[in-house]
């Protein structure tokens, strides 16, 4: 199987790469920074050609087009839109609208850009699956705390975008699903998070592996439980 993963150099994305290589899959990894490319280089050298690294900023059209030109040389079985940023976690009085626009560009528009650009490869693939890493913080009915305006609102926008994709791509046999990874111990999740990346990613891969047509457009956590909208 050939997987394409965005935001692959840290945390959840790095763990996706690691587990997929462990089980023998081929991975094309999109990475925004030179530091991130260096972080993945040992895995690439050990992968015997199963890991390919590509520069990618999902918020930039030109970067996504260049990424797609490389990736579309072969069919794509599964796309995992993982790249995301936390934005500033602040109260209403401290909202930074420039930061909010950047957060939307990455978290909400980025997955749409990448999915659209890689659509020809997905149509040639055998599995035709797209998984989008979102958050329970984008669930309207689960929000009882407020705050984190940029992150919460960008994930709500992503969730609606994926619901749209599931409808628009159904006729092409492409499944599009939302995944909440849990509160994971990463740079974004922080040291107090209870869930190790390995457990979160193992659960999400189990869901991706078992996706069927009736799951498209739905919102699941890493344990396979449906998350309320």
mmCIF file with all atom_site columns, C-alpha atoms in Angstrom:
data_model
loop_
_atom_site.group_PDB
_atom_site.id
_atom_site.type_symbol
_atom_site.label_atom_id
_atom_site.label_alt_id
_atom_site.label_comp_id
_atom_site.label_asym_id
_atom_site.label_entity_id
_atom_site.label_seq_id
_atom_site.pdbx_PDB_ins_code
_atom_site.Cartn_x
_atom_site.Cartn_y
_atom_site.Cartn_z
_atom_site.occupancy
_atom_site.B_iso_or_equiv
_atom_site.pdbx_formal_charge
_atom_site.auth_seq_id
_atom_site.auth_comp_id
_atom_site.auth_asym_id
_atom_site.auth_atom_id
_atom_site.pdbx_PDB_model_num
ATOM 1   C CA . UNK A 1 1   ? 0.000   0.000  0.000   1.00 0.00 ? 1   UNK A CA 1
ATOM 2   C CA . UNK A 1 2   ? 1.167   3.526  -0.760  1.00 0.00 ? 2   UNK A CA 1
ATOM 3   C CA . UNK A 1 3   ? 0.411   6.221  1.815   1.00 0.00 ? 3   UNK A CA 1
ATOM 4   C CA . UNK A 1 4   ? 0.867   9.977  1.561   1.00 0.00 ? 4   UNK A CA 1
ATOM 5   C CA . UNK A 1 5   ? 1.157   11.834 4.877   1.00 0.00 ? 5   UNK A CA 1
ATOM 6   C CA . UNK A 1 6   ? 1.341   15.572 5.535   1.00 0.00 ? 6   UNK A CA 1
ATOM 7   C CA . UNK A 1 7   ? 2.963   17.055 8.625   1.00 0.00 ? 7   UNK A CA 1
ATOM 8   C CA . UNK A 1 8   ? 5.107   13.940 8.887   1.00 0.00 ? 8   UNK A CA 1
ATOM 9   C CA . UNK A 1 9   ? 8.152   15.082 10.843  1.00 0.00 ? 9   UNK A CA 1
ATOM 10  C CA . UNK A 1 10  ? 6.859   15.317 14.406  1.00 0.00 ? 10  UNK A CA 1
ATOM 11  C CA . UNK A 1 11  ? 4.439   13.807 16.879  1.00 0.00 ? 11  UNK A CA 1
ATOM 12  C CA . UNK A 1 12  ? 1.512   11.974 15.337  1.00 0.00 ? 12  UNK A CA 1
ATOM 13  C CA . UNK A 1 13  ? 2.793   12.365 11.769  1.00 0.00 ? 13  UNK A CA 1
ATOM 14  C CA . UNK A 1 14  ? 6.199   10.901 12.643  1.00 0.00 ? 14  UNK A CA 1
ATOM 15  C CA . UNK A 1 15  ? 4.500   7.985  14.370  1.00 0.00 ? 15  UNK A CA 1
ATOM 16  C CA . UNK A 1 16  ? 2.314   7.341  11.316  1.00 0.00 ? 16  UNK A CA 1
ATOM 17  C CA . UNK A 1 17  ? 5.474   7.121  9.197   1.00 0.00 ? 17  UNK A CA 1
ATOM 18  C CA . UNK A 1 18  ? 7.184   4.843  11.712  1.00 0.00 ? 18  UNK A CA 1
ATOM 19  C CA . UNK A 1 19  ? 4.294   2.377  12.019  1.00 0.00 ? 19  UNK A CA 1
ATOM 20  C CA . UNK A 1 20  ? 3.583   2.232  8.305   1.00 0.00 ? 20  UNK A CA 1
ATOM 21  C CA . UNK A 1 21  ? 7.223   1.474  7.542   1.00 0.00 ? 21  UNK A CA 1
ATOM 22  C CA . UNK A 1 22  ? 7.210   -1.199 10.255  1.00 0.00 ? 22  UNK A CA 1
ATOM 23  C CA . UNK A 1 23  ? 4.439   -3.031 8.473   1.00 0.00 ? 23  UNK A CA 1
ATOM 24  C CA . UNK A 1 24  ? 6.035   -2.704 5.040   1.00 0.00 ? 24  UNK A CA 1
ATOM 25  C CA . UNK A 1 25  ? 3.993   0.065  3.414   1.00 0.00 ? 25  UNK A CA 1
ATOM 26  C CA . UNK A 1 26  ? 5.421   2.734  1.100   1.00 0.00 ? 26  UNK A CA 1
ATOM 27  C CA . UNK A 1 27  ? 5.223   6.299  2.424   1.00 0.00 ? 27  UNK A CA 1
ATOM 28  C CA . UNK A 1 28  ? 5.533   9.686  0.750   1.00 0.00 ? 28  UNK A CA 1
ATOM 29  C CA . UNK A 1 29  ? 5.988   12.184 3.575   1.00 0.00 ? 29  UNK A CA 1
ATOM 30  C CA . UNK A 1 30  ? 5.314   15.906 3.266   1.00 0.00 ? 30  UNK A CA 1
ATOM 31  C CA . UNK A 1 31  ? 7.447   18.030 5.590   1.00 0.00 ? 31  UNK A CA 1
ATOM 32  C CA . UNK A 1 32  ? 7.422   21.815 5.977   1.00 0.00 ? 32  UNK A CA 1
ATOM 33  C CA . UNK A 1 33  ? 10.893  22.570 7.375   1.00 0.00 ? 33  UNK A CA 1
ATOM 34  C CA . UNK A 1 34  ? 14.486  21.590 6.701   1.00 0.00 ? 34  UNK A CA 1
ATOM 35  C CA . UNK A 1 35  ? 14.739  20.547 10.348  1.00 0.00 ? 35  UNK A CA 1
ATOM 36  C CA . UNK A 1 36  ? 11.823  18.177 9.827   1.00 0.00 ? 36  UNK A CA 1
ATOM 37  C CA . UNK A 1 37  ? 13.458  16.642 6.760   1.00 0.00 ? 37  UNK A CA 1
ATOM 38  C CA . UNK A 1 38  ? 16.622  16.049 8.799   1.00 0.00 ? 38  UNK A CA 1
ATOM 39  C CA . UNK A 1 39  ? 14.577  14.427 11.573  1.00 0.00 ? 39  UNK A CA 1
ATOM 40  C CA . UNK A 1 40  ? 13.151  11.881 9.134   1.00 0.00 ? 40  UNK A CA 1
ATOM 41  C CA . UNK A 1 41  ? 16.400  11.227 7.277   1.00 0.00 ? 41  UNK A CA 1
ATOM 42  C CA . UNK A 1 42  ? 17.484  8.237  9.465   1.00 0.00 ? 42  UNK A CA 1
ATOM 43  C CA . UNK A 1 43  ? 14.147  6.546  8.791   1.00 0.00 ? 43  UNK A CA 1
ATOM 44  C CA . UNK A 1 44  ? 14.519  7.223  5.072   1.00 0.00 ? 44  UNK A CA 1
ATOM 45  C CA . UNK A 1 45  ? 18.004  5.684  4.967   1.00 0.00 ? 45  UNK A CA 1
ATOM 46  C CA . UNK A 1 46  ? 16.813  2.581  6.802   1.00 0.00 ? 46  UNK A CA 1
ATOM 47  C CA . UNK A 1 47  ? 13.635  2.173  4.737   1.00 0.00 ? 47  UNK A CA 1
ATOM 48  C CA . UNK A 1 48  ? 15.215  0.614  1.618   1.00 0.00 ? 48  UNK A CA 1
ATOM 49  C CA . UNK A 1 49  ? 13.332  2.995  -0.620  1.00 0.00 ? 49  UNK A CA 1
ATOM 50  C CA . UNK A 1 50  ? 9.976   2.750  1.183   1.00 0.00 ? 50  UNK A CA 1
ATOM 51  C CA . UNK A 1 51  ? 10.135  6.305  2.541   1.00 0.00 ? 51  UNK A CA 1
ATOM 52  C CA . UNK A 1 52  ? 10.351  9.330  0.271   1.00 0.00 ? 52  UNK A CA 1
ATOM 53  C CA . UNK A 1 53  ? 10.606  12.842 1.696   1.00 0.00 ? 53  UNK A CA 1
ATOM 54  C CA . UNK A 1 54  ? 9.182   15.974 0.076   1.00 0.00 ? 54  UNK A CA 1
ATOM 55  C CA . UNK A 1 55  ? 9.064   19.649 1.109   1.00 0.00 ? 55  UNK A CA 1
ATOM 56  C CA . UNK A 1 56  ? 5.465   20.711 1.713   1.00 0.00 ? 56  UNK A CA 1
ATOM 57  C CA . UNK A 1 57  ? 3.716   23.731 3.215   1.00 0.00 ? 57  UNK A CA 1
ATOM 58  C CA . UNK A 1 58  ? -0.002  22.938 3.028   1.00 0.00 ? 58  UNK A CA 1
ATOM 59  C CA . UNK A 1 59  ? -0.857  26.644 3.377   1.00 0.00 ? 59  UNK A CA 1
ATOM 60  C CA . UNK A 1 60  ? 0.942   27.558 0.133   1.00 0.00 ? 60  UNK A CA 1
ATOM 61  C CA . UNK A 1 61  ? -0.573  26.760 -3.272  1.00 0.00 ? 61  UNK A CA 1
ATOM 62  C CA . UNK A 1 62  ? 2.801   26.659 -5.032  1.00 0.00 ? 62  UNK A CA 1
ATOM 63  C CA . UNK A 1 63  ? 4.230   24.237 -2.468  1.00 0.00 ? 63  UNK A CA 1
ATOM 64  C CA . UNK A 1 64  ? 1.219   21.923 -2.755  1.00 0.00 ? 64  UNK A CA 1
ATOM 65  C CA . UNK A 1 65  ? 1.454   21.912 -6.557  1.00 0.00 ? 65  UNK A CA 1
ATOM 66  C CA . UNK A 1 66  ? 5.156   21.016 -6.439  1.00 0.00 ? 66  UNK A CA 1
ATOM 67  C CA . UNK A 1 67  ? 4.458   18.264 -3.905  1.00 0.00 ? 67  UNK A CA 1
ATOM 68  C CA . UNK A 1 68  ? 1.662   16.856 -6.051  1.00 0.00 ? 68  UNK A CA 1
ATOM 69  C CA . UNK A 1 69  ? 3.878   16.819 -9.144  1.00 0.00 ? 69  UNK A CA 1
ATOM 70  C CA . UNK A 1 70  ? 6.262   14.444 -7.332  1.00 0.00 ? 70  UNK A CA 1
ATOM 71  C CA . UNK A 1 71  ? 3.655   12.312 -5.591  1.00 0.00 ? 71  UNK A CA 1
ATOM 72  C CA . UNK A 1 72  ? 1.460   11.826 -8.653  1.00 0.00 ? 72  UNK A CA 1
ATOM 73  C CA . UNK A 1 73  ? 4.183   9.884  -10.437 1.00 0.00 ? 73  UNK A CA 1
ATOM 74  C CA . UNK A 1 74  ? 2.464   6.811  -8.893  1.00 0.00 ? 74  UNK A CA 1
ATOM 75  C CA . UNK A 1 75  ? -1.057  5.957  -7.659  1.00 0.00 ? 75  UNK A CA 1
ATOM 76  C CA . UNK A 1 76  ? -2.046  6.941  -4.102  1.00 0.00 ? 76  UNK A CA 1
ATOM 77  C CA . UNK A 1 77  ? -3.884  4.356  -1.992  1.00 0.00 ? 77  UNK A CA 1
ATOM 78  C CA . UNK A 1 78  ? -4.364  6.400  1.192   1.00 0.00 ? 78  UNK A CA 1
ATOM 79  C CA . UNK A 1 79  ? -3.894  10.105 1.946   1.00 0.00 ? 79  UNK A CA 1
ATOM 80  C CA . UNK A 1 80  ? -3.562  11.142 5.596   1.00 0.00 ? 80  UNK A CA 1
ATOM 81  C CA . UNK A 1 81  ? -4.027  14.888 6.069   1.00 0.00 ? 81  UNK A CA 1
ATOM 82  C CA . UNK A 1 82  ? -2.226  15.276 9.383   1.00 0.00 ? 82  UNK A CA 1
ATOM 83  C CA . UNK A 1 83  ? -0.501  18.679 9.147   1.00 0.00 ? 83  UNK A CA 1
ATOM 84  C CA . UNK A 1 84  ? -1.855  21.139 11.697  1.00 0.00 ? 84  UNK A CA 1
ATOM 85  C CA . UNK A 1 85  ? -0.961  24.021 13.988  1.00 0.00 ? 85  UNK A CA 1
ATOM 86  C CA . UNK A 1 86  ? -2.421  24.941 17.401  1.00 0.00 ? 86  UNK A CA 1
ATOM 87  C CA . UNK A 1 87  ? -2.716  28.673 16.834  1.00 0.00 ? 87  UNK A CA 1
ATOM 88  C CA . UNK A 1 88  ? -2.723  30.939 19.883  1.00 0.00 ? 88  UNK A CA 1
ATOM 89  C CA . UNK A 1 89  ? -4.779  29.505 22.737  1.00 0.00 ? 89  UNK A CA 1
ATOM 90  C CA . UNK A 1 90  ? -6.302  32.656 24.118  1.00 0.00 ? 90  UNK A CA 1
ATOM 91  C CA . UNK A 1 91  ? -9.445  34.354 25.361  1.00 0.00 ? 91  UNK A CA 1
ATOM 92  C CA . UNK A 1 92  ? -11.635 36.586 23.215  1.00 0.00 ? 92  UNK A CA 1
ATOM 93  C CA . UNK A 1 93  ? -9.825  39.706 24.401  1.00 0.00 ? 93  UNK A CA 1
ATOM 94  C CA . UNK A 1 94  ? -6.475  38.376 23.149  1.00 0.00 ? 94  UNK A CA 1
ATOM 95  C CA . UNK A 1 95  ? -7.462  36.928 19.772  1.00 0.00 ? 95  UNK A CA 1
ATOM 96  C CA . UNK A 1 96  ? -4.788  37.601 17.144  1.00 0.00 ? 96  UNK A CA 1
ATOM 97  C CA . UNK A 1 97  ? -6.522  37.670 13.774  1.00 0.00 ? 97  UNK A CA 1
ATOM 98  C CA . UNK A 1 98  ? -3.344  37.282 11.755  1.00 0.00 ? 98  UNK A CA 1
ATOM 99  C CA . UNK A 1 99  ? -2.591  34.117 13.710  1.00 0.00 ? 99  UNK A CA 1
ATOM 100 C CA . UNK A 1 100 ? -6.175  32.971 13.223  1.00 0.00 ? 100 UNK A CA 1
ATOM 101 C CA . UNK A 1 101 ? -5.905  33.338 9.436   1.00 0.00 ? 101 UNK A CA 1
ATOM 102 C CA . UNK A 1 102 ? -2.679  31.309 9.427   1.00 0.00 ? 102 UNK A CA 1
ATOM 103 C CA . UNK A 1 103 ? -4.339  28.626 11.561  1.00 0.00 ? 103 UNK A CA 1
ATOM 104 C CA . UNK A 1 104 ? -7.276  28.408 9.149   1.00 0.00 ? 104 UNK A CA 1
ATOM 105 C CA . UNK A 1 105 ? -4.902  28.292 6.169   1.00 0.00 ? 105 UNK A CA 1
ATOM 106 C CA . UNK A 1 106 ? -3.141  25.231 7.601   1.00 0.00 ? 106 UNK A CA 1
ATOM 107 C CA . UNK A 1 107 ? -5.860  23.362 9.495   1.00 0.00 ? 107 UNK A CA 1
ATOM 108 C CA . UNK A 1 108 ? -8.916  23.952 7.312   1.00 0.00 ? 108 UNK A CA 1
ATOM 109 C CA . UNK A 1 109 ? -7.715  24.926 3.830   1.00 0.00 ? 109 UNK A CA 1
ATOM 110 C CA . UNK A 1 110 ? -4.571  22.791 3.797   1.00 0.00 ? 110 UNK A CA 1
ATOM 111 C CA . UNK A 1 111 ? -6.361  19.419 3.724   1.00 0.00 ? 111 UNK A CA 1
ATOM 112 C CA . UNK A 1 112 ? -8.666  20.711 0.989   1.00 0.00 ? 112 UNK A CA 1
ATOM 113 C CA . UNK A 1 113 ? -5.698  21.894 -1.110  1.00 0.00 ? 113 UNK A CA 1
ATOM 114 C CA . UNK A 1 114 ? -3.842  18.619 -0.741  1.00 0.00 ? 114 UNK A CA 1
ATOM 115 C CA . UNK A 1 115 ? -6.859  16.390 -1.370  1.00 0.00 ? 115 UNK A CA 1
ATOM 116 C CA . UNK A 1 116 ? -7.782  18.319 -4.488  1.00 0.00 ? 116 UNK A CA 1
ATOM 117 C CA . UNK A 1 117 ? -4.199  18.256 -5.808  1.00 0.00 ? 117 UNK A CA 1
ATOM 118 C CA . UNK A 1 118 ? -3.816  14.499 -5.209  1.00 0.00 ? 118 UNK A CA 1
ATOM 119 C CA . UNK A 1 119 ? -7.234  13.513 -6.540  1.00 0.00 ? 119 UNK A CA 1
ATOM 120 C CA . UNK A 1 120 ? -5.820  12.089 -9.803  1.00 0.00 ? 120 UNK A CA 1
ATOM 121 C CA . UNK A 1 121 ? -3.522  9.793  -7.804  1.00 0.00 ? 121 UNK A CA 1
ATOM 122 C CA . UNK A 1 122 ? -6.321  8.683  -5.488  1.00 0.00 ? 122 UNK A CA 1
ATOM 123 C CA . UNK A 1 123 ? -8.474  7.815  -8.484  1.00 0.00 ? 123 UNK A CA 1
ATOM 124 C CA . UNK A 1 124 ? -5.682  5.543  -9.728  1.00 0.00 ? 124 UNK A CA 1
ATOM 125 C CA . UNK A 1 125 ? -5.189  3.959  -6.294  1.00 0.00 ? 125 UNK A CA 1
ATOM 126 C CA . UNK A 1 126 ? -6.631  0.704  -5.059  1.00 0.00 ? 126 UNK A CA 1
ATOM 127 C CA . UNK A 1 127 ? -8.054  1.863  -1.719  1.00 0.00 ? 127 UNK A CA 1
ATOM 128 C CA . UNK A 1 128 ? -9.194  5.439  -2.411  1.00 0.00 ? 128 UNK A CA 1
ATOM 129 C CA . UNK A 1 129 ? -9.187  6.566  1.227   1.00 0.00 ? 129 UNK A CA 1
ATOM 130 C CA . UNK A 1 130 ? -8.574  10.009 2.733   1.00 0.00 ? 130 UNK A CA 1
ATOM 131 C CA . UNK A 1 131 ? -8.245  10.401 6.514   1.00 0.00 ? 131 UNK A CA 1
ATOM 132 C CA . UNK A 1 132 ? -8.146  13.865 8.081   1.00 0.00 ? 132 UNK A CA 1
ATOM 133 C CA . UNK A 1 133 ? -6.727  14.317 11.581  1.00 0.00 ? 133 UNK A CA 1
ATOM 134 C CA . UNK A 1 134 ? -9.068  16.702 13.381  1.00 0.00 ? 134 UNK A CA 1
ATOM 135 C CA . UNK A 1 135 ? -9.933  17.174 17.059  1.00 0.00 ? 135 UNK A CA 1
ATOM 136 C CA . UNK A 1 136 ? -12.820 16.785 19.454  1.00 0.00 ? 136 UNK A CA 1
ATOM 137 C CA . UNK A 1 137 ? -12.245 20.497 20.072  1.00 0.00 ? 137 UNK A CA 1
ATOM 138 C CA . UNK A 1 138 ? -13.950 21.005 16.712  1.00 0.00 ? 138 UNK A CA 1
ATOM 139 C CA . UNK A 1 139 ? -17.135 19.384 17.998  1.00 0.00 ? 139 UNK A CA 1
ATOM 140 C CA . UNK A 1 140 ? -19.812 22.010 18.674  1.00 0.00 ? 140 UNK A CA 1
ATOM 141 C CA . UNK A 1 141 ? -21.719 19.880 21.152  1.00 0.00 ? 141 UNK A CA 1
ATOM 142 C CA . UNK A 1 142 ? -18.553 19.005 23.116  1.00 0.00 ? 142 UNK A CA 1
ATOM 143 C CA . UNK A 1 143 ? -17.455 22.609 23.683  1.00 0.00 ? 143 UNK A CA 1
ATOM 144 C CA . UNK A 1 144 ? -18.158 23.491 27.305  1.00 0.00 ? 144 UNK A CA 1
ATOM 145 C CA . UNK A 1 145 ? -15.004 25.527 27.992  1.00 0.00 ? 145 UNK A CA 1
ATOM 146 C CA . UNK A 1 146 ? -14.572 28.185 25.283  1.00 0.00 ? 146 UNK A CA 1
ATOM 147 C CA . UNK A 1 147 ? -11.183 29.700 24.448  1.00 0.00 ? 147 UNK A CA 1
ATOM 148 C CA . UNK A 1 148 ? -8.725  28.454 21.789  1.00 0.00 ? 148 UNK A CA 1
ATOM 149 C CA . UNK A 1 149 ? -10.688 30.362 19.149  1.00 0.00 ? 149 UNK A CA 1
ATOM 150 C CA . UNK A 1 150 ? -8.315  29.827 16.234  1.00 0.00 ? 150 UNK A CA 1
ATOM 151 C CA . UNK A 1 151 ? -7.868  26.095 16.796  1.00 0.00 ? 151 UNK A CA 1
ATOM 152 C CA . UNK A 1 152 ? -11.500 25.308 17.555  1.00 0.00 ? 152 UNK A CA 1
ATOM 153 C CA . UNK A 1 153 ? -12.895 27.321 14.652  1.00 0.00 ? 153 UNK A CA 1
ATOM 154 C CA . UNK A 1 154 ? -10.353 25.970 12.152  1.00 0.00 ? 154 UNK A CA 1
ATOM 155 C CA . UNK A 1 155 ? -11.238 22.393 13.099  1.00 0.00 ? 155 UNK A CA 1
ATOM 156 C CA . UNK A 1 156 ? -14.966 23.086 12.761  1.00 0.00 ? 156 UNK A CA 1
ATOM 157 C CA . UNK A 1 157 ? -14.261 24.407 9.257   1.00 0.00 ? 157 UNK A CA 1
ATOM 158 C CA . UNK A 1 158 ? -12.199 21.295 8.486   1.00 0.00 ? 158 UNK A CA 1
ATOM 159 C CA . UNK A 1 159 ? -15.012 19.052 9.696   1.00 0.00 ? 159 UNK A CA 1
ATOM 160 C CA . UNK A 1 160 ? -17.526 20.727 7.398   1.00 0.00 ? 160 UNK A CA 1
ATOM 161 C CA . UNK A 1 161 ? -15.059 20.544 4.507   1.00 0.00 ? 161 UNK A CA 1
ATOM 162 C CA . UNK A 1 162 ? -14.638 16.816 4.993   1.00 0.00 ? 162 UNK A CA 1
ATOM 163 C CA . UNK A 1 163 ? -18.405 16.326 5.121   1.00 0.00 ? 163 UNK A CA 1
ATOM 164 C CA . UNK A 1 164 ? -18.540 18.139 1.770   1.00 0.00 ? 164 UNK A CA 1
ATOM 165 C CA . UNK A 1 165 ? -15.722 16.013 0.359   1.00 0.00 ? 165 UNK A CA 1
ATOM 166 C CA . UNK A 1 166 ? -17.490 12.821 1.361   1.00 0.00 ? 166 UNK A CA 1
ATOM 167 C CA . UNK A 1 167 ? -20.517 13.898 -0.664  1.00 0.00 ? 167 UNK A CA 1
ATOM 168 C CA . UNK A 1 168 ? -18.606 15.232 -3.657  1.00 0.00 ? 168 UNK A CA 1
ATOM 169 C CA . UNK A 1 169 ? -16.242 12.249 -3.932  1.00 0.00 ? 169 UNK A CA 1
ATOM 170 C CA . UNK A 1 170 ? -18.730 9.472  -3.232  1.00 0.00 ? 170 UNK A CA 1
ATOM 171 C CA . UNK A 1 171 ? -19.398 8.983  -6.931  1.00 0.00 ? 171 UNK A CA 1
ATOM 172 C CA . UNK A 1 172 ? -15.662 8.385  -7.467  1.00 0.00 ? 172 UNK A CA 1
ATOM 173 C CA . UNK A 1 173 ? -15.543 5.696  -4.773  1.00 0.00 ? 173 UNK A CA 1
ATOM 174 C CA . UNK A 1 174 ? -13.292 7.818  -2.526  1.00 0.00 ? 174 UNK A CA 1
ATOM 175 C CA . UNK A 1 175 ? -13.897 7.600  1.228   1.00 0.00 ? 175 UNK A CA 1
ATOM 176 C CA . UNK A 1 176 ? -13.210 10.684 3.363   1.00 0.00 ? 176 UNK A CA 1
ATOM 177 C CA . UNK A 1 177 ? -13.264 10.426 7.159   1.00 0.00 ? 177 UNK A CA 1
ATOM 178 C CA . UNK A 1 178 ? -12.396 12.542 10.219  1.00 0.00 ? 178 UNK A CA 1
ATOM 179 C CA . UNK A 1 179 ? -10.223 11.138 13.012  1.00 0.00 ? 179 UNK A CA 1
ATOM 180 C CA . UNK A 1 180 ? -9.747  12.499 16.543  1.00 0.00 ? 180 UNK A CA 1
ATOM 181 C CA . UNK A 1 181 ? -6.377  11.195 17.804  1.00 0.00 ? 181 UNK A CA 1
ATOM 182 C CA . UNK A 1 182 ? -7.120  11.757 21.497  1.00 0.00 ? 182 UNK A CA 1
ATOM 183 C CA . UNK A 1 183 ? -5.055  13.922 23.823  1.00 0.00 ? 183 UNK A CA 1
ATOM 184 C CA . UNK A 1 184 ? -1.604  12.787 22.715  1.00 0.00 ? 184 UNK A CA 1
ATOM 185 C CA . UNK A 1 185 ? 1.779   13.416 24.329  1.00 0.00 ? 185 UNK A CA 1
ATOM 186 C CA . UNK A 1 186 ? 3.390   15.469 21.543  1.00 0.00 ? 186 UNK A CA 1
ATOM 187 C CA . UNK A 1 187 ? 4.794   18.981 21.197  1.00 0.00 ? 187 UNK A CA 1
ATOM 188 C CA . UNK A 1 188 ? 1.235   20.190 20.596  1.00 0.00 ? 188 UNK A CA 1
ATOM 189 C CA . UNK A 1 189 ? -0.468  17.986 23.198  1.00 0.00 ? 189 UNK A CA 1
ATOM 190 C CA . UNK A 1 190 ? 2.100   18.740 25.889  1.00 0.00 ? 190 UNK A CA 1
ATOM 191 C CA . UNK A 1 191 ? 3.784   16.573 28.540  1.00 0.00 ? 191 UNK A CA 1
ATOM 192 C CA . UNK A 1 192 ? 0.604   16.125 30.616  1.00 0.00 ? 192 UNK A CA 1
ATOM 193 C CA . UNK A 1 193 ? -1.269  14.349 27.828  1.00 0.00 ? 193 UNK A CA 1
ATOM 194 C CA . UNK A 1 194 ? -2.134  10.782 28.879  1.00 0.00 ? 194 UNK A CA 1
ATOM 195 C CA . UNK A 1 195 ? -1.906  9.067  25.485  1.00 0.00 ? 195 UNK A CA 1
ATOM 196 C CA . UNK A 1 196 ? 1.356   7.960  23.831  1.00 0.00 ? 196 UNK A CA 1
ATOM 197 C CA . UNK A 1 197 ? 1.566   8.570  20.072  1.00 0.00 ? 197 UNK A CA 1
ATOM 198 C CA . UNK A 1 198 ? 2.042   4.872  19.361  1.00 0.00 ? 198 UNK A CA 1
ATOM 199 C CA . UNK A 1 199 ? -1.331  3.928  20.855  1.00 0.00 ? 199 UNK A CA 1
ATOM 200 C CA . UNK A 1 200 ? -3.167  6.785  19.133  1.00 0.00 ? 200 UNK A CA 1
ATOM 201 C CA . UNK A 1 201 ? -1.727  6.042  15.711  1.00 0.00 ? 201 UNK A CA 1
ATOM 202 C CA . UNK A 1 202 ? -2.242  2.296  16.052  1.00 0.00 ? 202 UNK A CA 1
ATOM 203 C CA . UNK A 1 203 ? -5.918  2.963  16.701  1.00 0.00 ? 203 UNK A CA 1
ATOM 204 C CA . UNK A 1 204 ? -6.284  5.374  13.788  1.00 0.00 ? 204 UNK A CA 1
ATOM 205 C CA . UNK A 1 205 ? -4.598  2.961  11.381  1.00 0.00 ? 205 UNK A CA 1
ATOM 206 C CA . UNK A 1 206 ? -7.000  0.234  12.480  1.00 0.00 ? 206 UNK A CA 1
ATOM 207 C CA . UNK A 1 207 ? -9.879  2.550  11.572  1.00 0.00 ? 207 UNK A CA 1
ATOM 208 C CA . UNK A 1 208 ? -8.356  3.486  8.207   1.00 0.00 ? 208 UNK A CA 1
ATOM 209 C CA . UNK A 1 209 ? -7.728  -0.168 7.375   1.00 0.00 ? 209 UNK A CA 1
ATOM 210 C CA . UNK A 1 210 ? -11.352 -1.043 8.101   1.00 0.00 ? 210 UNK A CA 1
ATOM 211 C CA . UNK A 1 211 ? -13.056 1.886  6.347   1.00 0.00 ? 211 UNK A CA 1
ATOM 212 C CA . UNK A 1 212 ? -16.131 1.057  4.303   1.00 0.00 ? 212 UNK A CA 1
ATOM 213 C CA . UNK A 1 213 ? -18.451 3.204  2.199   1.00 0.00 ? 213 UNK A CA 1
ATOM 214 C CA . UNK A 1 214 ? -20.888 3.812  5.069   1.00 0.00 ? 214 UNK A CA 1
ATOM 215 C CA . UNK A 1 215 ? -18.110 5.388  7.185   1.00 0.00 ? 215 UNK A CA 1
ATOM 216 C CA . UNK A 1 216 ? -17.395 8.212  4.724   1.00 0.00 ? 216 UNK A CA 1
ATOM 217 C CA . UNK A 1 217 ? -18.132 11.688 6.079   1.00 0.00 ? 217 UNK A CA 1
ATOM 218 C CA . UNK A 1 218 ? -18.200 10.523 9.702   1.00 0.00 ? 218 UNK A CA 1
ATOM 219 C CA . UNK A 1 219 ? -16.151 11.580 12.739  1.00 0.00 ? 219 UNK A CA 1
ATOM 220 C CA . UNK A 1 220 ? -14.397 8.909  14.848  1.00 0.00 ? 220 UNK A CA 1
ATOM 221 C CA . UNK A 1 221 ? -11.928 8.928  17.720  1.00 0.00 ? 221 UNK A CA 1
ATOM 222 C CA . UNK A 1 222 ? -8.839  6.718  17.697  1.00 0.00 ? 222 UNK A CA 1
ATOM 223 C CA . UNK A 1 223 ? -10.752 3.941  19.464  1.00 0.00 ? 223 UNK A CA 1
ATOM 224 C CA . UNK A 1 224 ? -13.417 3.833  16.752  1.00 0.00 ? 224 UNK A CA 1
ATOM 225 C CA . UNK A 1 225 ? -16.127 5.615  18.759  1.00 0.00 ? 225 UNK A CA 1
ATOM 226 C CA . UNK A 1 226 ? -18.177 8.177  16.840  1.00 0.00 ? 226 UNK A CA 1
ATOM 227 C CA . UNK A 1 227 ? -17.631 11.769 17.976  1.00 0.00 ? 227 UNK A CA 1
ATOM 228 C CA . UNK A 1 228 ? -20.665 14.108 18.147  1.00 0.00 ? 228 UNK A CA 1
ATOM 229 C CA . UNK A 1 229 ? -20.650 17.012 15.738  1.00 0.00 ? 229 UNK A CA 1
#
